Coordinates of C-alpha atoms and ligand atoms in Angstrom, one line a residue:
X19 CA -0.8 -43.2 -20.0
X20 CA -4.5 -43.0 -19.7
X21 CA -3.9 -39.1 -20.5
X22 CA -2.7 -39.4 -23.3
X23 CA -5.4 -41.7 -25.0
X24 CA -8.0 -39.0 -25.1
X25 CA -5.8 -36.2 -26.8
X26 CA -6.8 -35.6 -30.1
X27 CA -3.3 -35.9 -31.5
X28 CA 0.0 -38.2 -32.2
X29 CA 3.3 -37.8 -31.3
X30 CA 3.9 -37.1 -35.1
X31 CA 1.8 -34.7 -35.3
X32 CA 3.3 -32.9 -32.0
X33 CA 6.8 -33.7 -34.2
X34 CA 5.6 -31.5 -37.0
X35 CA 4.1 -28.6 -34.8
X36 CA 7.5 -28.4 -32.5
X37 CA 9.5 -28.5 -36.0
X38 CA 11.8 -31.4 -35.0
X39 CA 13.9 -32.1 -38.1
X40 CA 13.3 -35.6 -39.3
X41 CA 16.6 -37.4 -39.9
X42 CA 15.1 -40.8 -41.2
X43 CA 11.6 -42.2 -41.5
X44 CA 11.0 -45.5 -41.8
X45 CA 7.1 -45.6 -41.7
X46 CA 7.3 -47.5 -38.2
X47 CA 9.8 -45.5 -36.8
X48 CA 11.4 -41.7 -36.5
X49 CA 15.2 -40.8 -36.5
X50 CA 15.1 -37.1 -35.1
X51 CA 17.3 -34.7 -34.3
X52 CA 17.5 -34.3 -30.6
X53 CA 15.9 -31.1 -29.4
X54 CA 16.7 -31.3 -25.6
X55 CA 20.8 -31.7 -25.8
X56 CA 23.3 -31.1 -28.1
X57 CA 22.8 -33.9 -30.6
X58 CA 24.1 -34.0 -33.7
X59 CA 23.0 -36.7 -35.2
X60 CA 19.4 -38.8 -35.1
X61 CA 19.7 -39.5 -31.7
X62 CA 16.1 -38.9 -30.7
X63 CA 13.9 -42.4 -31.7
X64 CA 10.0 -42.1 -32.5
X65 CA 8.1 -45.0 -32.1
X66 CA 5.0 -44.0 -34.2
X67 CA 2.3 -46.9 -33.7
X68 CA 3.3 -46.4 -29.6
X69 CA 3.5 -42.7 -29.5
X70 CA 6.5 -43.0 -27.7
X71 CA 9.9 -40.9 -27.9
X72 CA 13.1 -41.7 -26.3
X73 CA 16.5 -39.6 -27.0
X74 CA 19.5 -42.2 -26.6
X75 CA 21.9 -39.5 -26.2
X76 CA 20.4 -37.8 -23.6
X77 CA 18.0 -40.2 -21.9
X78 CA 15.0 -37.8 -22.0
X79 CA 11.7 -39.7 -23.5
X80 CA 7.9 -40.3 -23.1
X81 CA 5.0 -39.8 -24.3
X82 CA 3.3 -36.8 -26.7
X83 CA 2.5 -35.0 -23.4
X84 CA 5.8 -35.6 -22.2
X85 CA 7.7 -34.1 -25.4
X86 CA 5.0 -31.2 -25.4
X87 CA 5.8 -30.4 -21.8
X88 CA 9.6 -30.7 -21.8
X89 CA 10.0 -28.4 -24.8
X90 CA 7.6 -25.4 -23.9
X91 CA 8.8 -26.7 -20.0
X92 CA 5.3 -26.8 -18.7
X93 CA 3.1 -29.0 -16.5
X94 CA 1.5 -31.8 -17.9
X95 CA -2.1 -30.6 -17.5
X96 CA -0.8 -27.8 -19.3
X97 CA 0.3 -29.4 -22.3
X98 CA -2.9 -31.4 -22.1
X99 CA -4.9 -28.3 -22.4
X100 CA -2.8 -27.1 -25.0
X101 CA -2.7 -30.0 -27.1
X102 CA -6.3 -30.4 -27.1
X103 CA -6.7 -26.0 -28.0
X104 CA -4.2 -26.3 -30.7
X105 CA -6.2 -29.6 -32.2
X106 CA -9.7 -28.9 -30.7
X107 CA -11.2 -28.2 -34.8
X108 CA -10.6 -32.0 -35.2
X109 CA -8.0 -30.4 -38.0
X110 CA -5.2 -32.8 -37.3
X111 CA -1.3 -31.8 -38.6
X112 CA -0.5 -33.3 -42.5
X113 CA 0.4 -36.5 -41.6
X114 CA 3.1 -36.3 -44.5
X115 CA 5.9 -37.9 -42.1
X116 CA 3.5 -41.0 -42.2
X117 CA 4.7 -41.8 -45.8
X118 CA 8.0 -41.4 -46.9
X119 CA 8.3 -37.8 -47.2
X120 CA 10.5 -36.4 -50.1
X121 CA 11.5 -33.7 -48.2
X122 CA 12.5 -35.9 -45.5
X123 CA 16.3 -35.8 -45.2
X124 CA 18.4 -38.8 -45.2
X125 CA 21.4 -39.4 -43.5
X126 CA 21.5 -42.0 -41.7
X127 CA 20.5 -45.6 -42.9
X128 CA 21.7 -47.8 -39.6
X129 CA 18.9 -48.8 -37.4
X130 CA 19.6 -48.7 -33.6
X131 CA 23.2 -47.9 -32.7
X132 CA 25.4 -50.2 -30.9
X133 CA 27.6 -49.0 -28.4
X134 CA 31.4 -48.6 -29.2
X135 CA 33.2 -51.2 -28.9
X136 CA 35.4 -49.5 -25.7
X137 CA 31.6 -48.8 -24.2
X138 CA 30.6 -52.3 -24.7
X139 CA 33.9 -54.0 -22.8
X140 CA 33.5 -51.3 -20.3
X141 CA 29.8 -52.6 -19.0
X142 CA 30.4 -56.2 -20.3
X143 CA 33.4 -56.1 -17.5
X144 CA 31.3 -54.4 -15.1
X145 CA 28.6 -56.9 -15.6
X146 CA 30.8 -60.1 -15.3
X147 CA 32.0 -58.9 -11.9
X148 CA 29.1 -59.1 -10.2
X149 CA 28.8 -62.5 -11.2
X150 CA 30.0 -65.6 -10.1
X151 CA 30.4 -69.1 -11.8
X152 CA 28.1 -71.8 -10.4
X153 CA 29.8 -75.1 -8.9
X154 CA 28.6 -77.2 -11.8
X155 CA 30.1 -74.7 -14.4
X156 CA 33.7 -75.0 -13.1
X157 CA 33.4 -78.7 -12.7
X158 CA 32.2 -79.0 -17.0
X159 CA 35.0 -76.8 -17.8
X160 CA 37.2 -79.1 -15.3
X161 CA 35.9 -81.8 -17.7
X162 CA 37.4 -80.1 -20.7
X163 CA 40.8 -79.8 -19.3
X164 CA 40.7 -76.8 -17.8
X165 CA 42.6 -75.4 -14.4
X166 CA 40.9 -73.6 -11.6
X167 CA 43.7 -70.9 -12.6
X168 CA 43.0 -71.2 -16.1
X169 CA 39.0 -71.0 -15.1
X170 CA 39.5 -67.8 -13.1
X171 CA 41.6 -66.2 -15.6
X172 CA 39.1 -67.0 -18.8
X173 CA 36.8 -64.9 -16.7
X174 CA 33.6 -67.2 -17.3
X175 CA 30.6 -66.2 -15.2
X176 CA 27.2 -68.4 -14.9
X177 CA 24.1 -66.4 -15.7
X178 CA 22.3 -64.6 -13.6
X179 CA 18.5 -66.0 -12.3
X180 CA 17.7 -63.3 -9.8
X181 CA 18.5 -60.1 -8.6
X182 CA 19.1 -58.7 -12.4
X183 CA 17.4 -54.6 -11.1
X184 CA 20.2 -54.1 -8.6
X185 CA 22.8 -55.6 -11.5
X186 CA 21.4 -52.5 -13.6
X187 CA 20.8 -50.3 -11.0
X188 CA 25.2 -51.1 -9.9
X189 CA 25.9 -50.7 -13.3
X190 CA 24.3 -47.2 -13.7
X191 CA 26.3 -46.0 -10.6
X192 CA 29.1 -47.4 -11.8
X193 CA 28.6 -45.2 -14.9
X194 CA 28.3 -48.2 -17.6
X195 CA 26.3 -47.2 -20.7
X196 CA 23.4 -49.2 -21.4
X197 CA 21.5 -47.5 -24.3
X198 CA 23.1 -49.8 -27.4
X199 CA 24.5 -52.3 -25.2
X200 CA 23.0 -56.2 -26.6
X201 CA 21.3 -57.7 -23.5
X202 CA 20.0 -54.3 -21.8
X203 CA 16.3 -52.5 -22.6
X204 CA 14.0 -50.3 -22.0
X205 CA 10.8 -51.0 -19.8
X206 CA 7.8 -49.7 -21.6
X207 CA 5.8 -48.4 -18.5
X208 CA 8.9 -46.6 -16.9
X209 CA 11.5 -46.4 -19.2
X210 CA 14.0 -47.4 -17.3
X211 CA 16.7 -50.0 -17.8
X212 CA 16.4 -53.6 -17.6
X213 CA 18.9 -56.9 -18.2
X214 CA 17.7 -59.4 -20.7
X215 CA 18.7 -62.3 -18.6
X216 CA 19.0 -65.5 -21.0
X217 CA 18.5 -69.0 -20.5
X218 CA 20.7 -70.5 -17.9
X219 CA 24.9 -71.0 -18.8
X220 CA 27.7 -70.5 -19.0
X221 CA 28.8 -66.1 -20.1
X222 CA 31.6 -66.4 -22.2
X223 CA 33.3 -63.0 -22.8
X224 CA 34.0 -62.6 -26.8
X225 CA 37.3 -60.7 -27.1
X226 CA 38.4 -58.8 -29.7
X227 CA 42.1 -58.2 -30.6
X228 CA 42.6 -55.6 -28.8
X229 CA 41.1 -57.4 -25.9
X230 CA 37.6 -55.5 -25.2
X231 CA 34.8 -57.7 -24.6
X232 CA 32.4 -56.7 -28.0
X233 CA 29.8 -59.4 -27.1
X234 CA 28.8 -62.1 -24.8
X235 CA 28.4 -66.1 -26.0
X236 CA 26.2 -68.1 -23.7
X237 CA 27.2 -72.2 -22.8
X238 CA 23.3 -72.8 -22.9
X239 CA 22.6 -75.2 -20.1
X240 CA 20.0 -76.9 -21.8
X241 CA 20.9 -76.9 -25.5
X242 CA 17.8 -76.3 -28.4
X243 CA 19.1 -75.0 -31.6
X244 CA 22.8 -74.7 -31.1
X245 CA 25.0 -75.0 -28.1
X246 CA 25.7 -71.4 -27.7
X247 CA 23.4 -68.1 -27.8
X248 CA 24.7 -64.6 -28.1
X249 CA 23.9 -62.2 -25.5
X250 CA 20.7 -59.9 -27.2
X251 CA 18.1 -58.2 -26.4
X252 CA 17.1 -57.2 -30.2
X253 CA 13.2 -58.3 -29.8
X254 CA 13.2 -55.8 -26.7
X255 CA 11.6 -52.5 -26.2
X256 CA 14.9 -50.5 -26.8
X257 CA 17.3 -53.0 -27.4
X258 CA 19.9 -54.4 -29.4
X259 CA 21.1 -57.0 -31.1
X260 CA 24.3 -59.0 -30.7
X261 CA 27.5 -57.6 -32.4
X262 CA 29.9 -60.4 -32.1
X263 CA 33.9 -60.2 -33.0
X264 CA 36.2 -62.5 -34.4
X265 CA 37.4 -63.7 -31.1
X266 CA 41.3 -63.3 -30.0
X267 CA 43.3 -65.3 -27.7
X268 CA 47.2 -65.3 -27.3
X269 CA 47.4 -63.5 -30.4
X270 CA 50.7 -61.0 -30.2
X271 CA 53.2 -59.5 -32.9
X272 CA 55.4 -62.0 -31.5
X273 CA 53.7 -64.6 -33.4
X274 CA 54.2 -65.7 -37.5
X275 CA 50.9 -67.9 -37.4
X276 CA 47.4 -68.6 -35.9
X277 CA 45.2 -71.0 -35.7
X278 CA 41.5 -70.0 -37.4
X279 CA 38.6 -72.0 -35.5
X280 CA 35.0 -71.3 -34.3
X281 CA 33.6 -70.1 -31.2
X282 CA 34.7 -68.4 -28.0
X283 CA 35.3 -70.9 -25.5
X284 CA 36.6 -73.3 -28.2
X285 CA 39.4 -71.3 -28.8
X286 CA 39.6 -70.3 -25.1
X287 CA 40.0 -73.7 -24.3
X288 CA 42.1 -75.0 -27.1
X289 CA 44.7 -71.6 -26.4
X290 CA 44.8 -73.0 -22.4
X291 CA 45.7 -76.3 -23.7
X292 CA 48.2 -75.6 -26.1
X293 CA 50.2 -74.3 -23.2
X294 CA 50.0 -76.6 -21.2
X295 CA 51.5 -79.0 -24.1
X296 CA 54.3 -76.3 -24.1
X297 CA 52.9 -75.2 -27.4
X298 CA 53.1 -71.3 -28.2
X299 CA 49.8 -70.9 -30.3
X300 CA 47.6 -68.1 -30.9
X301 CA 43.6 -68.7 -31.5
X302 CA 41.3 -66.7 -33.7
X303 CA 37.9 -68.1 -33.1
X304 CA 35.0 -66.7 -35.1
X305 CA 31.7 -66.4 -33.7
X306 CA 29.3 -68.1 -36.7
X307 CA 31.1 -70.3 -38.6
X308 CA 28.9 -69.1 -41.7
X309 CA 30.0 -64.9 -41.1
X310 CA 31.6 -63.7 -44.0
X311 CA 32.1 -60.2 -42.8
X312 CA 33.5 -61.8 -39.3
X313 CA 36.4 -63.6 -41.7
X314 CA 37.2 -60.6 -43.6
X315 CA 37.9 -58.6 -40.5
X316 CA 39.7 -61.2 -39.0
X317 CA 42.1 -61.6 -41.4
X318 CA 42.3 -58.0 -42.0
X319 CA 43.7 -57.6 -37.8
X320 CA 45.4 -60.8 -38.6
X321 CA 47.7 -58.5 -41.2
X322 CA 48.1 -55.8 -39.3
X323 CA 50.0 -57.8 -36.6
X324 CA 52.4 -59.1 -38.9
X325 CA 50.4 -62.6 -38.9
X326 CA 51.7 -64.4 -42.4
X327 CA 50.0 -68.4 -41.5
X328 CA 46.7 -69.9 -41.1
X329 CA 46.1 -73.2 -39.7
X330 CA 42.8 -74.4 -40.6
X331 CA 41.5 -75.5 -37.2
X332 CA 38.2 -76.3 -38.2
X333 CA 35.6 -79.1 -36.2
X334 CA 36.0 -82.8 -38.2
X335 CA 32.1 -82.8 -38.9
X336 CA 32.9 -80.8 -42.1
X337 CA 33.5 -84.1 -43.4
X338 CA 30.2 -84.7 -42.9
X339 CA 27.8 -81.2 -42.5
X340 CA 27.9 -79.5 -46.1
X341 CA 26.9 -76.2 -44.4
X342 CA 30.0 -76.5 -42.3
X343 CA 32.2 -78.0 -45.2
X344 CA 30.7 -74.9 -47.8
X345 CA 31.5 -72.5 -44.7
X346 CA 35.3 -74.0 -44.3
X347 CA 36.0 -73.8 -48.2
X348 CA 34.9 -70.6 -48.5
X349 CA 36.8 -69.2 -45.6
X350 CA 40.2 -71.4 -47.6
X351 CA 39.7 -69.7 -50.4
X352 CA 39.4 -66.4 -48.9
X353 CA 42.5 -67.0 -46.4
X354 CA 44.5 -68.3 -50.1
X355 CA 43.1 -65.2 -51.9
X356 CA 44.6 -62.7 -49.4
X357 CA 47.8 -63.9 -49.7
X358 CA 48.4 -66.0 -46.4
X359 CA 49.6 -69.2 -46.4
X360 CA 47.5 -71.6 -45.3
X361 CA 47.9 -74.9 -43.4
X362 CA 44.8 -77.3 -43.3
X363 CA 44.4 -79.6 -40.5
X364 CA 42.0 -82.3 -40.4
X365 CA 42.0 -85.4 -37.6
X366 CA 39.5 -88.3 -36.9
X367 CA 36.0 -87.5 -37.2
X368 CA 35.6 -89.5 -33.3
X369 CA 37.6 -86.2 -32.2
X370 CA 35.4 -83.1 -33.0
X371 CA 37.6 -80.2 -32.3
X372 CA 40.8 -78.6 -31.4
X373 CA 40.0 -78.4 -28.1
X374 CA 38.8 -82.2 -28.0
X375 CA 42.2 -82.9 -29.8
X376 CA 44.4 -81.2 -27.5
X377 CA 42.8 -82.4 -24.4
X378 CA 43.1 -85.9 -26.0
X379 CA 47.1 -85.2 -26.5
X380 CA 47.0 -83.6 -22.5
X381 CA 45.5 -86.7 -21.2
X382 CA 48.2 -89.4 -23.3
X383 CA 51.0 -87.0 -21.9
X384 CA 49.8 -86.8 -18.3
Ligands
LIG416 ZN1 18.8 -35.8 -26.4

C-alpha cells in the first residue's frame, strides 16, 4: 500500500468527506453504516491506526484509496489525484471522529459479531468433513472406552497441519460464512480468508441442544495450561473469539433428569458409556466450569424440555481445587434456587470423572 502512504489524508478523514454515518466509535475503531450494500446496521468496520475498512456484510474493504474509488467508482490513480486536490492546502478534515464525538450516534455496543448459531454449525460441519482423525486419536479415545462406531458417530476430527488455503478456499464454494466464524481471519495484505489452525488435537464439536455445532473444543496434544483450547481466532486480523454452548448429548423430552458435568468430550464420552451399561442418561456438559452465564442458559433449555432433575456430575478434585469446589457450589445453589431438584454425586478422588467412573463400571462388567 505504498500508495497510500504519501496521501495526505486518513481513512477518517475520507469517512467524514464521503458522509458515512458513524454507528459507534471506539477511538481505535469505527462501526459504520455500510455505504456499498443494503446494510442496516454497523456492518462496515474502520480500523483507524491501519487505515483499513472492511464491510462484513458485503465483503467490500481496503484501504482509503480503495473506499474513495469504490464510492465515486473511479480508478485508483484517480482517487489518488483527487485525494491529494481535495487535501492539497495541508487543511486536513476535523478530526472530531478521533475523540468520542457527541454527535456520534450509538446503537450498537457489541464488538465484532459472531455468526448465528445456524451459520456457525453450518461451516463448523463443513469444516469437520474435510477432515479426518489421525491413527493415534482413535487409538486414545479407544483407551477411554470408546467404539470405532461410537468414534465415527461423535464426529471427532484431528487438526489440520497442512493444506488449511484449499480448506477455506472448499468452504467458500461450498458457501460457508466465514466473516464471524471463531477460528477464520482476514489476511492483512489481501484480505482474504484464512483458518487459524491451532495446536495439534483432537476437534471436538460443541453441540448445543438443538444439535448445531456453536464452537469447537481442542484435545491439545501436548497439554500447557489446560487440556482443552477453544477453537479462536480473536487475536487475529478480523477475527473472532470462541462462543462456546452448554454442550448437549442424549438430551430429549423423553427424559425427567440429566446429568450436569464439564466439557465436551467428557460428556460425549460419559453419554457413549452409559449406554453401553444399558443406562438411559442424558449429558449437559458446560464448557468452563467457572461460566456463569453458560449455567444459566443451560438450565433455562433444561426447563424448556420438561427437564425437572439434576445430578451433579462434577470431577472428584473439587474435593481438593477450591476454584473447582467455589465453581460446583455455586452452580448447586443456582440449580436449588431455580427450582430443580438436585442430586449430588461424589465418588473416590482415585476416579476423576464420570467418564473415568463409567469406564471403570464397563471394564468390571465386561
Ligand atoms: Zn457492505
Amino acid at each position: 500500500m505504498a500508495v497510500d502512504r504519501d496521501l495526505p489524508c486518513s481513512i477518517v478523514d475520507v469517512i467524514e468527506i464521503l458522509g458515512i454515518p458513524v454507528i459507534r466509535n471506539t477511538g481505535t475503531q469505527l462501526y459504520c453504516r455500510c455505504p456499498f450494500c443494503d446494510d442496516r446496521s454497523a456492518h462496515f468496520n474502520v480500523k483507524v491506526a491501519d487505515d483499513v475498512f472492511r464491510c462484513h456484510r458485503c465483503g467490500r474493504g481496503g484501504g482509503v484509496l480503495h473506499l474513495y474509488s469504490l464510492y465515486h467508482n473511479v480508478s485508483l490513480r484517480t482517487a489518488g489525484d483527487e485525494l491529494r486536490s481535495l487535501f492539497s492546502n495541508g487543511a486536513r478534515a476535523e478530526r472530531s471522529l478521533r475523540a468520542n464525538s457527541p454527535e456520534v450516534q450509538i446503537i450498537a455496543s457489541e464488538e465484532m459479531q459472531v455468526a448465528s448459531s445456524a451459520e456457525r454449525d453450518s461451516t463448523y460441519t463443513n469444516l469437520l468433513s474435510m477432515l479426518t482423525l489421525a491413527d493415534t486419536h482413535r487409538e486414545a479415545l479407544r483407551k477411554r472406552g470408546l467404539s470405532d462406531e461410537e468414534i465415527d458417530q461423535l464426529g471427532y476430527r484431528t487438526t489440520p497441519a497442512v493444506r488449511t488455503k484449499r480448506i477455506v478456499a472448499e468452504l467458500q464454494e461450498r458457501g460457508c460464512k466465514l466473516a464471524g466464524v471463531p477460528g477464520f481471519y482476514c489476511d492483512r495484505e489481501t484480505g482474504g480468508w484464512l483458518f487459524a489452525t491451532p495446536s495439534s488435537g483432537i476437534m471436538c464439536p460443541d453441540r448445543n441442544s438443538k444439535g448445531e455445532i456453536e464452537a469447537i473444543q481442542v484435545r491439545l496434544d501436548n497439554p500447557q495450561k489446560g487440556k482443552f483450547r477453544n477453537l479462536t481466532s480473536s487475536e487475529k486480523y478480523y477475527g473472532t473469539s470462541a462462543h462456546c454452548c452448554p454442550h448437549f448429548v442424549g438430551v430429549d423430552e423423553s427424559l425427567s433428569s440429566v446429568y450436569l458435568t464439564e466439557g465436551v468430550m467428557k460428556s460425549d464420552v460419559a453419554f457413549c458409556l452409559s449406554k453401553r451399561l444399558g443406562m438411559r442418561i442424558g449429558f449437559v456438559g458446560l464448557t468452563g466450569v467457572s461460566n456463569k452465564s453458560q449455567l444459566q442458559r443451560a438450565l433455562q433449555e433444561l426447563r424448556e424440555f420438561g427437564i425437572s432433575r439434576i445430578v451433579m456430575a462434577f470431577d472428584s478434585d473439587f474435593k481438593v481445587k477450591p476454584n473447582v469446589a467455589e465453581a460446583r457450589n455455586y452452580a448447586i445453589n443456582e440449580v436449588i434456587a431455580q427450582g430443580f431438584e438436585i442430586v449430588p454425586l461424589s465418588w473416590d478422588q482415585g476416579v476423576k470423572g464420570i467418564d473415568d467412573l463409567f469406564l471403570s463400571f464397563v471394564l468390571k462388567k465386561s
